[in-house]
mmCIF file of C-alpha atoms in Angstrom:
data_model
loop_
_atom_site.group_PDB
_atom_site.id
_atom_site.type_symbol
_atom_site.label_atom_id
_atom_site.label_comp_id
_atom_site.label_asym_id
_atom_site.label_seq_id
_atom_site.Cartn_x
_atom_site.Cartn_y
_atom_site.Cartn_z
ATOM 1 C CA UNK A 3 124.826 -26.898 209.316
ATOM 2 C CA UNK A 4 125.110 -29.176 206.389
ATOM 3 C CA UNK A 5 127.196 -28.453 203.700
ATOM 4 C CA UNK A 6 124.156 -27.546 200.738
ATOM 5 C CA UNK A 7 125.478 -28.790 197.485
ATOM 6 C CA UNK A 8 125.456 -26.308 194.734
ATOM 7 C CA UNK A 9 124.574 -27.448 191.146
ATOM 8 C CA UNK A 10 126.721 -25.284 188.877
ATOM 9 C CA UNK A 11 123.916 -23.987 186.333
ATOM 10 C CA UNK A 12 123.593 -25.866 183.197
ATOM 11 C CA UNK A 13 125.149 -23.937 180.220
ATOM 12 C CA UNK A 14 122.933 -22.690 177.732
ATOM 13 C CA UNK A 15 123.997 -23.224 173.773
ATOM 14 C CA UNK A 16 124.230 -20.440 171.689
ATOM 15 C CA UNK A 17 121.338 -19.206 169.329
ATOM 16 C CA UNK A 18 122.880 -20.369 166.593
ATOM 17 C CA UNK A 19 123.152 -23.736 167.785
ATOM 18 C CA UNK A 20 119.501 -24.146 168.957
ATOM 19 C CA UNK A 21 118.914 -22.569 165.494
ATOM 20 C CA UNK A 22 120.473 -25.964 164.012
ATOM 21 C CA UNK A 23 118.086 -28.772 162.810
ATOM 22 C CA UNK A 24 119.060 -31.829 165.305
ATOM 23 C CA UNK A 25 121.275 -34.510 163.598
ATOM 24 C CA UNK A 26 119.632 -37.689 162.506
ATOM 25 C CA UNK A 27 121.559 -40.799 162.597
ATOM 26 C CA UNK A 28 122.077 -41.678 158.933
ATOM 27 C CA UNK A 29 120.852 -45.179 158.147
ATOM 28 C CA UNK A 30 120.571 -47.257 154.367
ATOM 29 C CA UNK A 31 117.317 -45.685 154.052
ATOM 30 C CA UNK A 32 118.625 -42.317 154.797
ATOM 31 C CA UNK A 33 121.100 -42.711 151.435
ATOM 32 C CA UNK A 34 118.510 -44.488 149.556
ATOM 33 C CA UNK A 35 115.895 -41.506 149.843
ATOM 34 C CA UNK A 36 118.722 -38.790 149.386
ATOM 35 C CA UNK A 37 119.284 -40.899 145.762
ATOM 36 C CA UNK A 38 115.404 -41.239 144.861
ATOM 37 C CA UNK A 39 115.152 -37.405 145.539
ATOM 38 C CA UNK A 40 118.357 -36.759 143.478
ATOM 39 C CA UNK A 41 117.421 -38.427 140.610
ATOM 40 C CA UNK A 42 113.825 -36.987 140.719
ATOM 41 C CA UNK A 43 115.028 -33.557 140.843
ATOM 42 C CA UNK A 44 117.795 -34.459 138.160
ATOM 43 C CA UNK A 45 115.623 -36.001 135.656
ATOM 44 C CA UNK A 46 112.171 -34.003 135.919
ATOM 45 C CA UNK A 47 114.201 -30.406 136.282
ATOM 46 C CA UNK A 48 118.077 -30.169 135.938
ATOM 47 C CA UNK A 49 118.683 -32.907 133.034
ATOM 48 C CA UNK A 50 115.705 -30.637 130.573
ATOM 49 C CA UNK A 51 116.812 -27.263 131.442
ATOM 50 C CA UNK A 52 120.747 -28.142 130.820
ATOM 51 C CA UNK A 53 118.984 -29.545 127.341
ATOM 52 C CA UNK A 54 117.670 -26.371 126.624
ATOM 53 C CA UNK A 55 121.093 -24.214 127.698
ATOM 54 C CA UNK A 56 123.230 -26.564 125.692
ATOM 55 C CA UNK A 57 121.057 -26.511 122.342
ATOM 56 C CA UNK A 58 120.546 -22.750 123.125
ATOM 57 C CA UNK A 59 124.358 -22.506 122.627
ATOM 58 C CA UNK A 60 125.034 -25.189 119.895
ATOM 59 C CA UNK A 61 126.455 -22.203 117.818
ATOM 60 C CA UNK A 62 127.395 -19.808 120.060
ATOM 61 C CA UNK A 63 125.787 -17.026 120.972
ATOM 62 C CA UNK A 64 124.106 -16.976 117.154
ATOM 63 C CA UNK A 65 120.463 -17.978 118.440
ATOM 64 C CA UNK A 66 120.366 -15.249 121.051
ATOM 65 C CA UNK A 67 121.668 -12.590 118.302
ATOM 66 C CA UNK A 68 119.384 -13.480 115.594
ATOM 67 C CA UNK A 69 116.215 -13.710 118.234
ATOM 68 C CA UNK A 70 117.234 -10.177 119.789
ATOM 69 C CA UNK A 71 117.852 -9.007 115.880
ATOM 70 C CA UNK A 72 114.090 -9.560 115.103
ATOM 71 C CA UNK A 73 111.508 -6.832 115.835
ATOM 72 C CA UNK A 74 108.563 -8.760 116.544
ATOM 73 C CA UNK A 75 110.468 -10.997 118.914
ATOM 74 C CA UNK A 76 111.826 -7.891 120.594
ATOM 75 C CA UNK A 77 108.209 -6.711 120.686
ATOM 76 C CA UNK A 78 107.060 -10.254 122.390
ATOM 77 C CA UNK A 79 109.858 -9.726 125.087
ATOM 78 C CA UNK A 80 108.841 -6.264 126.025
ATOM 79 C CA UNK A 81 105.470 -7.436 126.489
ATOM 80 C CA UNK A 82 105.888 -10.058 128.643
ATOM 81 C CA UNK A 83 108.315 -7.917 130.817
ATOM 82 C CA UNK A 84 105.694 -5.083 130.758
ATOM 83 C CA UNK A 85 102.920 -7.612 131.611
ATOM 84 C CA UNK A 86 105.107 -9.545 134.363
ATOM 85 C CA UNK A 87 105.854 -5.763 135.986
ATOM 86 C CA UNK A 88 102.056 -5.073 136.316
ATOM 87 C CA UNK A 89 101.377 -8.939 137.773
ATOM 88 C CA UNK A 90 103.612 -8.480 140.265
ATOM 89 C CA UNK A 91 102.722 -4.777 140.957
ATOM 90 C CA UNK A 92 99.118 -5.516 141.105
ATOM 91 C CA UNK A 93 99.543 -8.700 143.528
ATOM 92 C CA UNK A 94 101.867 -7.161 145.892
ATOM 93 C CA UNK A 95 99.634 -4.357 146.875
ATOM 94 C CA UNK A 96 96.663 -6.910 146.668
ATOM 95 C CA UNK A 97 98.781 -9.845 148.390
ATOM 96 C CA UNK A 98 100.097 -7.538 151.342
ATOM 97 C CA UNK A 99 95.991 -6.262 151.932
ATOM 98 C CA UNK A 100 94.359 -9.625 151.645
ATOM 99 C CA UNK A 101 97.232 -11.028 154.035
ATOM 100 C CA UNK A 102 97.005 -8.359 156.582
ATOM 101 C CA UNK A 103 92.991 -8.835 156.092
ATOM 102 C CA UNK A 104 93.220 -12.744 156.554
ATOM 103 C CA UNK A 105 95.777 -12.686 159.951
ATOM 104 C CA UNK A 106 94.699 -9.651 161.517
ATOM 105 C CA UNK A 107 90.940 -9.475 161.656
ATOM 106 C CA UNK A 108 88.033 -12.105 162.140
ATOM 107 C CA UNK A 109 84.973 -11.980 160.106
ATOM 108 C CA UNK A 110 82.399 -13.548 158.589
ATOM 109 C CA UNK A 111 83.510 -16.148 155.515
ATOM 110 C CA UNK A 112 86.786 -15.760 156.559
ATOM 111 C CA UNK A 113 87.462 -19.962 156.156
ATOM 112 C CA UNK A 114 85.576 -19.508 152.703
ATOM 113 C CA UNK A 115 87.509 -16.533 151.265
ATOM 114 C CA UNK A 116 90.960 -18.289 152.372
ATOM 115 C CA UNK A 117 89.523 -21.284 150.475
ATOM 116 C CA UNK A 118 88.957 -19.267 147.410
ATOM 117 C CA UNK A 119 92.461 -17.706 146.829
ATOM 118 C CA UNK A 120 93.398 -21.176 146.300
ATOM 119 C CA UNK A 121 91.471 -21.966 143.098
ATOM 120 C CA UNK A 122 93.757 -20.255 140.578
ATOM 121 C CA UNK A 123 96.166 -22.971 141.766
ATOM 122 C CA UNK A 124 93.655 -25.732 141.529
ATOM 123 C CA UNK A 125 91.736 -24.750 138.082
ATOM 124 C CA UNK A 126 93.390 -24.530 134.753
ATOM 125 C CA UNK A 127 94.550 -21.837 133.068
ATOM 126 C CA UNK A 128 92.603 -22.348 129.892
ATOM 127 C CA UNK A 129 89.507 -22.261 131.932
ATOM 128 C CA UNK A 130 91.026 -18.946 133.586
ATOM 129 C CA UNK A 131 90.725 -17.951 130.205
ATOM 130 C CA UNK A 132 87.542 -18.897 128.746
ATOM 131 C CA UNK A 133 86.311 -17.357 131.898
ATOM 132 C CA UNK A 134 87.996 -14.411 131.158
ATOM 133 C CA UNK A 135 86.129 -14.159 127.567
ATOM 134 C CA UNK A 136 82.935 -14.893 128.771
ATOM 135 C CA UNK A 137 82.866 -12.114 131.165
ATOM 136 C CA UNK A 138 84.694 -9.313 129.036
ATOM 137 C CA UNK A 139 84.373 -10.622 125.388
ATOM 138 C CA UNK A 140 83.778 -7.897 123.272
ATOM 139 C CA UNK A 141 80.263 -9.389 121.789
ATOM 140 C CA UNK A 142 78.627 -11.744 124.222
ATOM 141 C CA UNK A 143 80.380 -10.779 127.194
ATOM 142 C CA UNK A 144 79.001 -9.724 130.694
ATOM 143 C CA UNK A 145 80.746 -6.135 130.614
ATOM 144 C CA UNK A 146 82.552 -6.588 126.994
ATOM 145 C CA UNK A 147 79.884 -4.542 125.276
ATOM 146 C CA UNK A 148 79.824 -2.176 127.722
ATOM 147 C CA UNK A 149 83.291 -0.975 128.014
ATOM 148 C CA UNK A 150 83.619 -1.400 123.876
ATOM 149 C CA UNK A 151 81.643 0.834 123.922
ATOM 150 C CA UNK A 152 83.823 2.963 126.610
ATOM 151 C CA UNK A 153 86.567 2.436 123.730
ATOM 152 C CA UNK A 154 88.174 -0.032 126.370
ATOM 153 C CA UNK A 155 88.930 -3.560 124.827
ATOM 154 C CA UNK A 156 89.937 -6.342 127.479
ATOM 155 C CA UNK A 157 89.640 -9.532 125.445
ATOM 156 C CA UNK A 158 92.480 -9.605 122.326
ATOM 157 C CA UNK A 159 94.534 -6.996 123.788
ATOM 158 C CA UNK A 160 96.858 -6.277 127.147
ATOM 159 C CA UNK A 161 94.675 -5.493 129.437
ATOM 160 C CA UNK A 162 93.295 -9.080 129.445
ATOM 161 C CA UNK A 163 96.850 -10.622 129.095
ATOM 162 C CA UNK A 164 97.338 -8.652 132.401
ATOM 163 C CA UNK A 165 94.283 -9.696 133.825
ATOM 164 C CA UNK A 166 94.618 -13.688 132.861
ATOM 165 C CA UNK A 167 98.597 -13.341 134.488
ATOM 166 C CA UNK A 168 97.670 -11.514 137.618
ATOM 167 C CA UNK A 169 94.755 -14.062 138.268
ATOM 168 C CA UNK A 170 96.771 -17.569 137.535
ATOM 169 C CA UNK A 171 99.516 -15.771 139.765
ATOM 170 C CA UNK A 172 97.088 -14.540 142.613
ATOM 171 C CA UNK A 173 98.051 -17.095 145.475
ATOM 172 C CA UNK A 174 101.979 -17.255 145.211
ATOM 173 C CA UNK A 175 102.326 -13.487 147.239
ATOM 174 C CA UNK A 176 99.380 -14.093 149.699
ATOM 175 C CA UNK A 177 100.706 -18.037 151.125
ATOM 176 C CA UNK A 178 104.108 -16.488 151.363
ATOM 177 C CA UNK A 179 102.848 -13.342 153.739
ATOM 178 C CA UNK A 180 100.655 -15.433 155.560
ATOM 179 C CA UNK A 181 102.594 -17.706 157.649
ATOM 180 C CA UNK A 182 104.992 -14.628 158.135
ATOM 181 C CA UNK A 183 102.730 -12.571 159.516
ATOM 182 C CA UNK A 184 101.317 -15.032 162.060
ATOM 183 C CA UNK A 185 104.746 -15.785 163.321
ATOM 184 C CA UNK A 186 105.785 -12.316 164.036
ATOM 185 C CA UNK A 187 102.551 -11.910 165.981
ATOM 186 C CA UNK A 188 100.738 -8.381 166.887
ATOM 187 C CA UNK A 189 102.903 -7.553 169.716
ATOM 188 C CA UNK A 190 105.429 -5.117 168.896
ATOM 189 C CA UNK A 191 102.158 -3.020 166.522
ATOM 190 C CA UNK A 192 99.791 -3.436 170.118
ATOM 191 C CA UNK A 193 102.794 -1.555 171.770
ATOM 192 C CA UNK A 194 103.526 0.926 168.963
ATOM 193 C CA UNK A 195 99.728 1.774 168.901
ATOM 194 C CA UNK A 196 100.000 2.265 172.763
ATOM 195 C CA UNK A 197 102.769 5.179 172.345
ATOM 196 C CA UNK A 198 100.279 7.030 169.574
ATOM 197 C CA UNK A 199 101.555 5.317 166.559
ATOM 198 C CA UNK A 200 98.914 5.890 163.351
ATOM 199 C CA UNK A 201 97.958 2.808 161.495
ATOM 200 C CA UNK A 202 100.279 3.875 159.085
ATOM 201 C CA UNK A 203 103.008 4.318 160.992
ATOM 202 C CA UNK A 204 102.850 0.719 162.445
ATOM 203 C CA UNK A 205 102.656 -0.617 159.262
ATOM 204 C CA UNK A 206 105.540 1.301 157.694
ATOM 205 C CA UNK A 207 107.669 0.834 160.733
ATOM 206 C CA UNK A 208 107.239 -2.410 162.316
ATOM 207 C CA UNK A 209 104.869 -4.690 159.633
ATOM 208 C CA UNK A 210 106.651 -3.897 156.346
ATOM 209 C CA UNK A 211 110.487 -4.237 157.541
ATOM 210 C CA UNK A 212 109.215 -7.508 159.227
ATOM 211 C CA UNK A 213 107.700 -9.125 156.164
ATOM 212 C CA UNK A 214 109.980 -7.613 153.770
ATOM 213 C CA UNK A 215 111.440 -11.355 152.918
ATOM 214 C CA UNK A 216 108.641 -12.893 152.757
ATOM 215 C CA UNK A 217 107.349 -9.488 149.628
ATOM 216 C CA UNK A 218 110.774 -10.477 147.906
ATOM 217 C CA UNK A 219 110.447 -14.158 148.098
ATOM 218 C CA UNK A 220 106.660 -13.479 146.917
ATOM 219 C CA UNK A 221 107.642 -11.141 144.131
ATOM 220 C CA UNK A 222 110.197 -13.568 142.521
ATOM 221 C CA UNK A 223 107.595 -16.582 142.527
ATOM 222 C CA UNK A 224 105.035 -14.152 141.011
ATOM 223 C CA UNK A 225 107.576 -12.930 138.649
ATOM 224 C CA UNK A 226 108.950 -16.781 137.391
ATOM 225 C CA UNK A 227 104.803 -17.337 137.159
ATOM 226 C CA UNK A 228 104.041 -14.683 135.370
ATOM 227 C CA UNK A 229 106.626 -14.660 132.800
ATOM 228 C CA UNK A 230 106.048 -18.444 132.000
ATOM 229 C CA UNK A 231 102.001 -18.342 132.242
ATOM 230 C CA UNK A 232 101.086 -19.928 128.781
ATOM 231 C CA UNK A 233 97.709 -21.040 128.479
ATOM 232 C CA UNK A 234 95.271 -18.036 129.973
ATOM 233 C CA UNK A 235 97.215 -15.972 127.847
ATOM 234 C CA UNK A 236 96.943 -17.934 124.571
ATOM 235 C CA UNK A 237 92.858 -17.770 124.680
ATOM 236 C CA UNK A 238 92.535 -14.288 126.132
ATOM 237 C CA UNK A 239 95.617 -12.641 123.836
ATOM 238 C CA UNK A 240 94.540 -13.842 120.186
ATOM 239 C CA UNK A 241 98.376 -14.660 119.542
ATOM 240 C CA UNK A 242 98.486 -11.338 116.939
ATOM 241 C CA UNK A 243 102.292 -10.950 115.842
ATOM 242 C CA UNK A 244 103.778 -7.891 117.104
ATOM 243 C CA UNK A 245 100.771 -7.057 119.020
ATOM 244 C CA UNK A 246 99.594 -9.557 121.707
ATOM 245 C CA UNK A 247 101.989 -12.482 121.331
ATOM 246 C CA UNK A 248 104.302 -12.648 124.503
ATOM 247 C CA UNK A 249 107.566 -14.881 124.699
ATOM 248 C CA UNK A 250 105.751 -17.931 125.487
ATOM 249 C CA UNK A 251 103.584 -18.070 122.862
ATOM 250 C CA UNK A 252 106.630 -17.165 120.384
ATOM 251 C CA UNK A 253 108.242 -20.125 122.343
ATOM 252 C CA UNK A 254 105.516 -22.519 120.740
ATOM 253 C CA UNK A 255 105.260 -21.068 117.516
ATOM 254 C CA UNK A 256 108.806 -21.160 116.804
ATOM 255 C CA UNK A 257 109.036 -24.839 117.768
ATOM 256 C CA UNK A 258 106.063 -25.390 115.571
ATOM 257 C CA UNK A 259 107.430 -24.028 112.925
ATOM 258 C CA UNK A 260 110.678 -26.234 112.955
ATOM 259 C CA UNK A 261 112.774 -22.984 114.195
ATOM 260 C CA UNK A 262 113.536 -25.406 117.240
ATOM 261 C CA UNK A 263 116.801 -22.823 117.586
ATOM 262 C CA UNK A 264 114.392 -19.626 118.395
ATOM 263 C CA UNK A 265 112.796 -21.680 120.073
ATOM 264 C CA UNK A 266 115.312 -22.772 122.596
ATOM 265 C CA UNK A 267 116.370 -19.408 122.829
ATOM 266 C CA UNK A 268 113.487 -17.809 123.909
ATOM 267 C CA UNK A 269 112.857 -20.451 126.276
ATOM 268 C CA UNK A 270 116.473 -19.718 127.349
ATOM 269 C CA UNK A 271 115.589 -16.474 128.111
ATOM 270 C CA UNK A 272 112.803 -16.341 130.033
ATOM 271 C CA UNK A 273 114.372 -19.047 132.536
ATOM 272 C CA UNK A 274 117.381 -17.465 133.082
ATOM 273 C CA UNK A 275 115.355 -14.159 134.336
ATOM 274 C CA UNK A 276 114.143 -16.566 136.690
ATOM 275 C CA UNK A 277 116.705 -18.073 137.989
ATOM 276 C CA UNK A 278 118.901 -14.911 138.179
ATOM 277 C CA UNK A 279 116.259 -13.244 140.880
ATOM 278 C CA UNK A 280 116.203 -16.412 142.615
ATOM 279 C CA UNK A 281 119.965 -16.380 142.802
ATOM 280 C CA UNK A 282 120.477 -12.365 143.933
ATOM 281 C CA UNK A 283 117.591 -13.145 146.732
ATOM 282 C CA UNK A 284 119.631 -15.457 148.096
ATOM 283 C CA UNK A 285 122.879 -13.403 147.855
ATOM 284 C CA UNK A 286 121.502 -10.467 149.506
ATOM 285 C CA UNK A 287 119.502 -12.090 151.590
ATOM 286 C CA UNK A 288 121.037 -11.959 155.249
ATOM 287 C CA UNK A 289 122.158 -15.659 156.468
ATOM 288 C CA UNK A 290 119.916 -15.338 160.112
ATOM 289 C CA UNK A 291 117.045 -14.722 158.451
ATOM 290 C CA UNK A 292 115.059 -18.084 158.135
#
């Protein structure tokens, strides 16, 4: 009989390799559009926000002493940060729902409904908040009369500053579950309902640790949006001192009033909240989770 000649089986790479994006061969163009999208990003983000740190800081820490020294400013940061908590609160629960609604079940208007979560992305925030008047105004609103006369005011108070940030910050949770969601598929819940799991049970136990990135990831963009949302807020909030003016209107009315230091400041402050929950995300965040 013929010798048979054995192929020695071809060695498989390990995950972490197949993980890797292949290598492209680097050409002129390569360089060239590595510069263009330098110098974008340097110019249109990193060049004005060093602006604002440096005249932040032109003496010292002064500027953040004499802004956290003044009671209605201090009043203006608590409300934003009480605000942003019940944004993000309110679209978390309503993101993870309308996610789980839009991958998991088929119905009617489902295309049209997708389409809509869109628009607070696509329509400006001063018509967010004309909107917002015309429906709860306390005069010639739809339901303003009605719940002034409840002793519930939405229009020139926080309930409608609450209102106008969770709406302009609707979309940011729900397109961050979604394509989650459809990656990790409906296998391991179908088998987890098979051994007698409850509904809540699967979703405690096998949804929520899956998609627990893509919450964080979803709660930081909703918290940057929420804390910098400027112009819903300025029509629905009536700008009051010490009662409805947040840190981004104190931004602009600072700067109008030549106190371009207070200004600066504020802005300082509200960017670095920001940018410190986008930096402990991606501390904590394990590095094989992509």
């Amino acid at each position: 009989m013929a010798d048979t000649l054995i192929r020695p089986p071809a060695e498989v790479p390990p995950i972490e390799e197949r993980r890797k994006p292949p290598r492209v061969r680097k050409t002129p163009v390569t360089y060239l559009l590595r510069f263009i999208v330098t110098a974008y990003l340097f110019f249109l983000v990193a060049w004005p926000v060093s602006l604002v740190v440096t005249h932040t800081f032109d003496n010292g820490w002064e500027s953040i002493r004499l802004l956290l020294e003044d009671p209605d400013m201090v009043v203006a940061l608590q409300l934003s940060a009480y605000v942003a908590f019940w944004s993000v609160l309110i679209n978390t629960v309503f993101g993870v729902g309308m996610s789980l609604l839009l991958v998991r079940y088929e119905f009617p208007g489902k295309r049209l409904l997708n389409s809509l979560l869109d628009i607070p992305l696509s329509v400006s925030p001063i018509v967010v908040g004309l909107a917002l008047v015309l429906v709860y105004g306390g005069r010639n609103g739809w339901f303003g009369p009605t719940l002034a006369g409840w002793g519930v005011d939405v229009i020139f108070s926080t309930p409608g500053i609450i209102m106008a940030t969770t709406f302009v910050a609707l979309p940011l949770m729900i397109r961050e579950l979604v394509p989650v969601l459809e990656e990790i598929g409906i296998e391991q819940e179908q088998a987890a309902q098979s051994l007698g799991a409850s509904g809540f049970q699967r979703f405690w136990r096998i949804t929520l640790p899956s998609i627990k990135w893509g919450i964080t990831y979803g709660v930081v963009l909703t918290l940057a949006r929420s804390l910098g949302e400027f112009g819903a807020v300025k029509v629905v909030s009536g700008n009051v001192l010490g009662q409805t003016r947040t840190a981004t209107l104190a931004v602009e009315e600072k700067y109008l009033n030549f106190d371009q230091q207070g200004a600066y400041a504020t802005a300082f402050l509200l960017a670095m909240v920001s940018v410190a929950c986008i930096v402990v995300v991606g501390i904590i965040r394990p590095k094989n989770n992509h």
